[in-house]
GROMACS .gro file of C-alpha atoms in nm:
model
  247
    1UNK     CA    1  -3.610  16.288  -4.487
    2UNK     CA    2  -3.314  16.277  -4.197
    3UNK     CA    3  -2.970  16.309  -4.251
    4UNK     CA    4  -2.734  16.087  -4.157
    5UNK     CA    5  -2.350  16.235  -4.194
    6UNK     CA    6  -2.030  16.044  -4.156
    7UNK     CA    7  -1.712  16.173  -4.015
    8UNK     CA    8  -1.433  15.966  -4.118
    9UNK     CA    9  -1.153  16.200  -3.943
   10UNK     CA   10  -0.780  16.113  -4.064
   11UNK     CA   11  -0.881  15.750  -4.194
   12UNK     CA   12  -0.822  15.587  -4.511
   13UNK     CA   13  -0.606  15.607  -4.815
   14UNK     CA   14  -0.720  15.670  -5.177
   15UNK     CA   15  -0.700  15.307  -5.200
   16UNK     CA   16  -0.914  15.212  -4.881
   17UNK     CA   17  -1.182  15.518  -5.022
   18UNK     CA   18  -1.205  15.298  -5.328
   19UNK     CA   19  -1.269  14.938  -5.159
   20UNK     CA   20  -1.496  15.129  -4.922
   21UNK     CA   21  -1.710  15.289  -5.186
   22UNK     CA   22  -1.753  14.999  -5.383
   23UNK     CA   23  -1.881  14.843  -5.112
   24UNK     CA   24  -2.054  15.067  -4.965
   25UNK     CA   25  -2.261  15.189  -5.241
   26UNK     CA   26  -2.337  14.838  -5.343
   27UNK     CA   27  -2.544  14.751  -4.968
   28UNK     CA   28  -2.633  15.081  -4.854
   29UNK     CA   29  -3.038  15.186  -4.900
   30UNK     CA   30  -2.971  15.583  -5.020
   31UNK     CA   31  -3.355  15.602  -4.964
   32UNK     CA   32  -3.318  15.603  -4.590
   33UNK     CA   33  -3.170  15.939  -4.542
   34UNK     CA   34  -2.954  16.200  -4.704
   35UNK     CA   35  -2.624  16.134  -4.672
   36UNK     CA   36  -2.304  16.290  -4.708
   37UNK     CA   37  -1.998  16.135  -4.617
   38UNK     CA   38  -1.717  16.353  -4.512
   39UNK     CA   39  -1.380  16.236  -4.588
   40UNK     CA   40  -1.023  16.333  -4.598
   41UNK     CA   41  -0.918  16.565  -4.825
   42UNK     CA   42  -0.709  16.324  -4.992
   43UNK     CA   43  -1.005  16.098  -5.050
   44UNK     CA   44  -1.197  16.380  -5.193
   45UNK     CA   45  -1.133  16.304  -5.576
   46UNK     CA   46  -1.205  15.977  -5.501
   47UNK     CA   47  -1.494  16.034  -5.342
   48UNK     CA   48  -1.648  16.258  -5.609
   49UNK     CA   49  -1.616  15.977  -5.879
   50UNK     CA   50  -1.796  15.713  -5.694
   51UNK     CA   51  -2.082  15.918  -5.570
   52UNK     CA   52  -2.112  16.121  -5.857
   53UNK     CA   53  -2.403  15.905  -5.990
   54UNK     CA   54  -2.544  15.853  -5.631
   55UNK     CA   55  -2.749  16.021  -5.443
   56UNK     CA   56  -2.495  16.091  -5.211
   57UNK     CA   57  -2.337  16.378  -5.070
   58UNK     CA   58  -1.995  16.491  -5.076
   59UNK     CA   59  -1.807  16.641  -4.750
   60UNK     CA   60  -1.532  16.766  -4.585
   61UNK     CA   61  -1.425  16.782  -4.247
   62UNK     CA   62  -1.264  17.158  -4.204
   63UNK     CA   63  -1.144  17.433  -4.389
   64UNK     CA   64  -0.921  17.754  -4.352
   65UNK     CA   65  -1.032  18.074  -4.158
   66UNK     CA   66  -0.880  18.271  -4.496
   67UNK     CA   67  -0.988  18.278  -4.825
   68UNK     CA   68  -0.643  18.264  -4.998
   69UNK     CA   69  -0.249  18.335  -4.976
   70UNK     CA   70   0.030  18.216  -4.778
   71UNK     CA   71  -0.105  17.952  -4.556
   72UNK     CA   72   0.115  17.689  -4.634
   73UNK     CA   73  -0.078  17.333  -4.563
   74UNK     CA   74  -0.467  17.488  -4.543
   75UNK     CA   75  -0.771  17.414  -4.796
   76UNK     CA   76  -0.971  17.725  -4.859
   77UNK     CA   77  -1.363  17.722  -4.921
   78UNK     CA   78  -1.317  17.766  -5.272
   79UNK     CA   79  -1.075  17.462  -5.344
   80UNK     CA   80  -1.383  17.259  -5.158
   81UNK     CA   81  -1.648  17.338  -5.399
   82UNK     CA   82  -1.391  17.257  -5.679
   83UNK     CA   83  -1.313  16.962  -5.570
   84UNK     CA   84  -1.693  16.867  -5.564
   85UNK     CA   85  -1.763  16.934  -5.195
   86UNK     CA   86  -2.083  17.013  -5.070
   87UNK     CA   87  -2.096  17.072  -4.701
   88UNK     CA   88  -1.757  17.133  -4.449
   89UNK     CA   89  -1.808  17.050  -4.079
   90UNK     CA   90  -1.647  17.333  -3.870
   91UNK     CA   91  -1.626  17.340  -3.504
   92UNK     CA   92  -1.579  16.994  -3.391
   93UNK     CA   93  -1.446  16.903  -3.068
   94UNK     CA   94  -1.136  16.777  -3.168
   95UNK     CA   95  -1.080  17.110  -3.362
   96UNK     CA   96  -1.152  17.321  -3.080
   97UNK     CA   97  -0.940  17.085  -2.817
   98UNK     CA   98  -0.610  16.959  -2.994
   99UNK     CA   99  -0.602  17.246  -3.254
  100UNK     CA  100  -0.722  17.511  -3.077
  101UNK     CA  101  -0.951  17.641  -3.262
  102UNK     CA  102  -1.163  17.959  -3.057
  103UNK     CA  103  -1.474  18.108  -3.132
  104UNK     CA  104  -1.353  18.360  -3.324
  105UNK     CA  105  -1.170  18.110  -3.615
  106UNK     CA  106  -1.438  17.914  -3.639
  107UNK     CA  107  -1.727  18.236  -3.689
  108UNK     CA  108  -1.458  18.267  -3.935
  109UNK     CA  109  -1.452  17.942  -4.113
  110UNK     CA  110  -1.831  17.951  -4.107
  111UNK     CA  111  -1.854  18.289  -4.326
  112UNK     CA  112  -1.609  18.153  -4.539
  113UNK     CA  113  -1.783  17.861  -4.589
  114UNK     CA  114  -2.149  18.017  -4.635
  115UNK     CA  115  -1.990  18.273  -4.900
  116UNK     CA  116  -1.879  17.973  -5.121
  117UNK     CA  117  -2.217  17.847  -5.114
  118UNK     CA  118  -2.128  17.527  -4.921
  119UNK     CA  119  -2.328  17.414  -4.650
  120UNK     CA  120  -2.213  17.371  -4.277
  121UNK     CA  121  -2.248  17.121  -4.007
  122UNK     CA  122  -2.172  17.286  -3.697
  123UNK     CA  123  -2.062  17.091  -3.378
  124UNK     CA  124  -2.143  17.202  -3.087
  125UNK     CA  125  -2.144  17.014  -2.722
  126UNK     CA  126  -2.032  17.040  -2.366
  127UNK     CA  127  -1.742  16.853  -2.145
  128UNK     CA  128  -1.774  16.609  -1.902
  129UNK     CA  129  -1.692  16.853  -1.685
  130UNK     CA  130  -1.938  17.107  -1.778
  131UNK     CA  131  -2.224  16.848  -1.779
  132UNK     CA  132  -2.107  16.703  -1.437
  133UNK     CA  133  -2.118  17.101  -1.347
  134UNK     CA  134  -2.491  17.158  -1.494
  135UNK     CA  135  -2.330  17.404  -1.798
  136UNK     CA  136  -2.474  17.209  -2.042
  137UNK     CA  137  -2.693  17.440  -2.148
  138UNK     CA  138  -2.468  17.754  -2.089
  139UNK     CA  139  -2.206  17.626  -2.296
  140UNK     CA  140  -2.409  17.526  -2.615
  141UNK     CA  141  -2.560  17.854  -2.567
  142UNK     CA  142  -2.219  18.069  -2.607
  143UNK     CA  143  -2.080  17.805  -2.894
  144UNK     CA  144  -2.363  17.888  -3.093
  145UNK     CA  145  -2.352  18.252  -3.028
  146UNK     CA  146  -2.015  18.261  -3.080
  147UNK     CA  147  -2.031  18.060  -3.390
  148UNK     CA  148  -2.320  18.261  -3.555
  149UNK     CA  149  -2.223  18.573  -3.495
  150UNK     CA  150  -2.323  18.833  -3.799
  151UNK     CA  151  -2.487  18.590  -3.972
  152UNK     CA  152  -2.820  18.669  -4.086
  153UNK     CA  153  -3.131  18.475  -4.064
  154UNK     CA  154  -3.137  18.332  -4.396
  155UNK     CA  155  -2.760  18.213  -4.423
  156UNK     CA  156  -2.940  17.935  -4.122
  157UNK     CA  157  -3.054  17.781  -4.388
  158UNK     CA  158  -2.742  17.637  -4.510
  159UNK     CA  159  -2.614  17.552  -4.107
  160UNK     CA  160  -2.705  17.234  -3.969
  161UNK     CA  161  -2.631  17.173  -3.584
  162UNK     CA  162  -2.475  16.875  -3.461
  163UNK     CA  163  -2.516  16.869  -3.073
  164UNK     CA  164  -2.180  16.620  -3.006
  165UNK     CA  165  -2.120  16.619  -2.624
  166UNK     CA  166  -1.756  16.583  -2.587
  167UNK     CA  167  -1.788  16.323  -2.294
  168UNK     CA  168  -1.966  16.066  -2.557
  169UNK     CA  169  -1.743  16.066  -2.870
  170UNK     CA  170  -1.547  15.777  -2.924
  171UNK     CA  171  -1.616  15.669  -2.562
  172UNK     CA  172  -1.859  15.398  -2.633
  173UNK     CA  173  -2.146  15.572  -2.456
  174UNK     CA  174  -2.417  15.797  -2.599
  175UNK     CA  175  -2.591  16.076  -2.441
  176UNK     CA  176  -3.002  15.876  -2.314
  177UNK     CA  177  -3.284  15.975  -2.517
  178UNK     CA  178  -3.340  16.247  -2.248
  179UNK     CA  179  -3.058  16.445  -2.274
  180UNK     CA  180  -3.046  16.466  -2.644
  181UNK     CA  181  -3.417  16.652  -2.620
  182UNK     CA  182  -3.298  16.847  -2.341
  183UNK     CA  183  -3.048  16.976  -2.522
  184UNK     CA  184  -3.164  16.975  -2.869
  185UNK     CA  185  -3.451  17.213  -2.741
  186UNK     CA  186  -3.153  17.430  -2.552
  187UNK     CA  187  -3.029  17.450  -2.927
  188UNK     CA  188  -3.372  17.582  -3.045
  189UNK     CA  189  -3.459  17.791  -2.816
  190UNK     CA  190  -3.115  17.984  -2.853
  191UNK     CA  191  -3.206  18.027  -3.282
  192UNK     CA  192  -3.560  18.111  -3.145
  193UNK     CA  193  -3.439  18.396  -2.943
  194UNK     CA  194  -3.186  18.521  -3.137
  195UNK     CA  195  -3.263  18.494  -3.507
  196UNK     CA  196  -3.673  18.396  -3.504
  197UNK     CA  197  -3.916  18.129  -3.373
  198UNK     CA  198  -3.915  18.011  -3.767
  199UNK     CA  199  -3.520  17.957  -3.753
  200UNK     CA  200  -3.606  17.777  -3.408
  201UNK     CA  201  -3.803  17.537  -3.527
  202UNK     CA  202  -3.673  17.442  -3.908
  203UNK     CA  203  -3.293  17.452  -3.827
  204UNK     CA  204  -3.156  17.096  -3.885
  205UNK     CA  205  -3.028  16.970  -3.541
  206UNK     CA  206  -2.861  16.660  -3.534
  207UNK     CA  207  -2.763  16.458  -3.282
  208UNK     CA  208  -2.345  16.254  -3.261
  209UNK     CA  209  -2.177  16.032  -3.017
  210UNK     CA  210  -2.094  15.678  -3.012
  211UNK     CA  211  -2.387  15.602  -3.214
  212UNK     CA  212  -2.384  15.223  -3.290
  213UNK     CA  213  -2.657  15.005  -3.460
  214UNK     CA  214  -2.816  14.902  -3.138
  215UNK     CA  215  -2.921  15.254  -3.044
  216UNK     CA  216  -2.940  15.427  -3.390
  217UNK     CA  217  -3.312  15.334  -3.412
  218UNK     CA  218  -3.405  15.475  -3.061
  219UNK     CA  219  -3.168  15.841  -3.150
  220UNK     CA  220  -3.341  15.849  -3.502
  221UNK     CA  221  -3.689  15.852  -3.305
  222UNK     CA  222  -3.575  16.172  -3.081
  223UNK     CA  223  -3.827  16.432  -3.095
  224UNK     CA  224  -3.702  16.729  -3.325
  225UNK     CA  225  -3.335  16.591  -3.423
  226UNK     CA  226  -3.334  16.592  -3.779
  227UNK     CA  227  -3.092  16.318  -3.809
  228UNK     CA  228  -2.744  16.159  -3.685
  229UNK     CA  229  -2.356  16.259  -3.720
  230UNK     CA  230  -2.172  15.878  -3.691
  231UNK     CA  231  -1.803  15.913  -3.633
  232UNK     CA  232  -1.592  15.599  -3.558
  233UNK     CA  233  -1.906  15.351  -3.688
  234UNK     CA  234  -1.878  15.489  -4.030
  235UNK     CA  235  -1.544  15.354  -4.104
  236UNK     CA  236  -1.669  14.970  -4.168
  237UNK     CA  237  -1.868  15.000  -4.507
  238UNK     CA  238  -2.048  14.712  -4.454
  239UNK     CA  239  -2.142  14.791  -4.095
  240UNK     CA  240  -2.217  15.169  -4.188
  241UNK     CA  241  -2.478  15.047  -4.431
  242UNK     CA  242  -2.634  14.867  -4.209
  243UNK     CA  243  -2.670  15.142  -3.969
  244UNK     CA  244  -2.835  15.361  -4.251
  245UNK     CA  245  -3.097  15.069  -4.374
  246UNK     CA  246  -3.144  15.034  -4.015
  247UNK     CA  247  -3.211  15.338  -3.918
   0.00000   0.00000   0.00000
């Protein structure tokens, strides 16, 4: 089964989690895919109660490069898996670009993470820039490097890679069919050659970017992505579920 995981970034109150979920639990086919919605950390509790009889998973969307202490403001891996959270994304573009967040925070974040027994989605993904400058694959290569560093083969099995080209979130236009395999097997052959041809080939690599419902079905169908990361088309319930029974 794929996996389709939403981002919903700083949106929503408590109250808007609660009109969302009742919604979108009562249109939404959980048999498509497993799915895990990440939401703000204030939504978290909320979250937890309304999928708790689901099939559903529980997310977040970051966490703290320390375990504990005087960090006024941060949410540390084990205040996640309290709170009912199964997987943290760490590493996405917005993290890395408006909070600065370098390779070495988020190898960090992603040992944290691992030791608390919660699952990761890592983001990974090149500029417009770097694409326009053919360092596509040359930059996925040293964010994954960078990211995994130390970890050992089996810890993989918690990591799921989401290959988000910066140049396609939130703009309205996804990467074609053909660069999505191009650089999902860029992603694969760097777990191949570093960690094993096994890790290669069963790491979950997904595929994010102004993913919509016209185009879900065609991204779905990529060879070897294991599923979808939907960002700004998650925040509709109705229109989310559709895009999951559609997909």
């Amino acid at each position: 089964m794929k996996q389709i995981i939403a981002n919903f970034k700083m949106n929503g109150t408590v109250e808007d989690t609660k009109e969302y979920m009742i919604e979108f639990l009562s249109k939404v086919d959980q048999n498509k895919a497993e799915i895990t919605l990440c939401l703000p950390y204030t939504s978290l509790a909320v979250g937890r109660y309304f999928l708790s009889d689901s099939n559903i998973k529980l997310g977040a969307q970051n966490l703290s490069d320390e375990e504990e202490g005087k960090f006024t403001g941060e949410i540390n891996g084990k205040m996640l898996v309290s709170a009912g959270v199964q997987s943290v994304i760490v590493g996405h573009s917005e993290r890395r670009t408006k909070f600065k967040e370098n390779s070495k925070i988020i190898n960090k974040k992603i040992k944290i993470a691992l030791k608390n027994r919660l699952n990761v989605i890592l983001c990974v993904g090149e500029s417009l820039t770097e694409k326009n400058t053919l360092k596509t694959l040359e930059t996925i290569k040293n964010q994954l490097e960078e990211a995994l560093k130390g970890l050992y083969e089996n810890e993989l099995e918690r990591v799921t890679i989401a290959y988000e080209p910066i140049w396609a979130i939130g703009s309205g236009k996804s990467a074609t069919i053909k660069e999505i395999e191009y650089a999902v097997k860029a992603i694969r052959k760097v777990l191949s050659d570093d960690f094993s041809p096994k890790a290669g080939k069963e790491t979950q690599v997904l595929y994010g970017g102004s993913i919509t419902n016209k185009n879900v079905q065609n991204i779905m169908r990529a060879k070897e992505i294991n599923g979808i990361l939907v960002g700004g088309a998650c925040l509709d319930a109705g229109g989310f579920a559709s895009l999951i029974n559609l997909s």
